[in-house]
């Protein structure tokens, strides 16, 4: 609640310096933000976390430089779909607990 009060104060201070078009955009965004519920926010955070983790895994799987002929890329340990999902859900739970 304290963070919301502070951010609202900052927006109120900055708003007069914006153009009319940007003021309308900011006011619209503030109104939309007021309607977001805690479960919706947790869902969005979980989706963002999973997307970030997926992009990190994909970056690890792609070699950055071409390998010399005959050299094989290092292999990652095998992870089943079940253990991968459990890992993601555990991290999501940790993020949820840290928010509370």
Short mmCIF file of C-alpha atoms in Angstrom, two decimals:
data_model
loop_
_atom_site.label_atom_id
_atom_site.label_comp_id
_atom_site.label_asym_id
_atom_site.label_seq_id
_atom_site.Cartn_x
_atom_site.Cartn_y
_atom_site.Cartn_z
CA UNK A 1 0.00 0.00 0.00
CA UNK A 2 2.89 2.35 0.79
CA UNK A 3 4.50 1.70 -2.60
CA UNK A 4 1.20 2.42 -4.33
CA UNK A 5 0.91 5.74 -2.48
CA UNK A 6 4.43 6.74 -3.43
CA UNK A 7 4.05 5.77 -7.08
CA UNK A 8 0.74 7.61 -7.26
CA UNK A 9 2.44 10.71 -5.84
CA UNK A 10 5.25 10.48 -8.40
CA UNK A 11 2.74 10.12 -11.24
CA UNK A 12 0.81 13.15 -9.97
CA UNK A 13 4.01 15.22 -9.89
CA UNK A 14 5.20 14.18 -13.36
CA UNK A 15 1.81 14.27 -15.12
CA UNK A 16 1.65 18.08 -15.66
CA UNK A 17 4.97 18.01 -17.54
CA UNK A 18 3.70 15.53 -20.14
CA UNK A 19 1.97 16.42 -23.39
CA UNK A 20 -1.83 16.12 -23.47
CA UNK A 21 -1.58 12.88 -25.44
CA UNK A 22 0.83 11.33 -22.96
CA UNK A 23 -1.23 12.55 -20.01
CA UNK A 24 -4.24 10.68 -21.40
CA UNK A 25 -2.15 7.54 -21.90
CA UNK A 26 -0.81 7.70 -18.34
CA UNK A 27 -4.24 8.31 -16.86
CA UNK A 28 -5.62 5.34 -18.83
CA UNK A 29 -2.78 3.12 -17.63
CA UNK A 30 -3.35 4.18 -14.03
CA UNK A 31 -7.06 3.36 -14.28
CA UNK A 32 -6.26 -0.08 -15.76
CA UNK A 33 -3.70 -0.70 -13.01
CA UNK A 34 -6.32 0.04 -10.34
CA UNK A 35 -8.46 -2.80 -11.70
CA UNK A 36 -5.76 -5.50 -11.55
CA UNK A 37 -6.34 -8.03 -8.79
CA UNK A 38 -3.63 -9.82 -6.79
CA UNK A 39 -4.29 -13.22 -8.45
CA UNK A 40 -4.05 -11.61 -11.90
CA UNK A 41 -0.78 -9.95 -10.94
CA UNK A 42 0.63 -13.25 -9.64
CA UNK A 43 -0.39 -14.95 -12.88
CA UNK A 44 1.34 -12.27 -14.97
CA UNK A 45 4.49 -12.48 -12.86
CA UNK A 46 4.50 -16.29 -13.18
CA UNK A 47 4.13 -16.07 -16.97
CA UNK A 48 6.94 -13.50 -17.21
CA UNK A 49 9.20 -15.66 -15.05
CA UNK A 50 8.54 -18.76 -17.16
CA UNK A 51 9.13 -16.84 -20.41
CA UNK A 52 12.41 -15.46 -19.03
CA UNK A 53 13.57 -18.91 -17.93
CA UNK A 54 12.66 -20.37 -21.32
CA UNK A 55 14.68 -17.70 -23.13
CA UNK A 56 17.65 -18.41 -20.86
CA UNK A 57 17.44 -22.14 -21.59
CA UNK A 58 17.25 -21.47 -25.32
CA UNK A 59 20.29 -19.20 -25.10
CA UNK A 60 22.25 -21.98 -23.37
CA UNK A 61 21.31 -24.50 -26.06
CA UNK A 62 22.55 -22.38 -28.98
CA UNK A 63 26.31 -22.22 -29.55
CA UNK A 64 27.55 -18.66 -29.96
CA UNK A 65 30.39 -19.50 -32.33
CA UNK A 66 30.60 -22.23 -34.97
CA UNK A 67 32.36 -25.35 -33.79
CA UNK A 68 35.36 -26.73 -35.69
CA UNK A 69 34.60 -29.68 -37.96
CA UNK A 70 34.30 -32.90 -35.98
CA UNK A 71 33.83 -31.22 -32.59
CA UNK A 72 30.52 -31.92 -30.88
CA UNK A 73 28.75 -29.31 -28.72
CA UNK A 74 28.59 -30.10 -25.00
CA UNK A 75 25.39 -31.86 -24.03
CA UNK A 76 23.07 -30.75 -21.28
CA UNK A 77 21.83 -33.27 -18.71
CA UNK A 78 18.55 -34.90 -19.71
CA UNK A 79 15.53 -33.26 -18.12
CA UNK A 80 12.11 -34.81 -18.43
CA UNK A 81 9.04 -32.66 -18.97
CA UNK A 82 7.83 -33.51 -15.47
CA UNK A 83 10.98 -32.40 -13.68
CA UNK A 84 11.23 -29.27 -15.83
CA UNK A 85 7.68 -28.27 -14.97
CA UNK A 86 8.27 -29.01 -11.31
CA UNK A 87 11.31 -26.76 -11.35
CA UNK A 88 9.34 -23.95 -12.97
CA UNK A 89 6.47 -24.32 -10.52
CA UNK A 90 8.89 -24.31 -7.59
CA UNK A 91 10.47 -21.10 -8.82
CA UNK A 92 7.01 -19.60 -9.34
CA UNK A 93 6.12 -20.54 -5.77
CA UNK A 94 9.30 -18.90 -4.50
CA UNK A 95 8.47 -15.72 -6.41
CA UNK A 96 4.94 -15.81 -4.98
CA UNK A 97 6.22 -16.25 -1.44
CA UNK A 98 8.79 -13.48 -1.80
CA UNK A 99 6.02 -11.08 -2.92
CA UNK A 100 4.05 -11.75 0.26
#
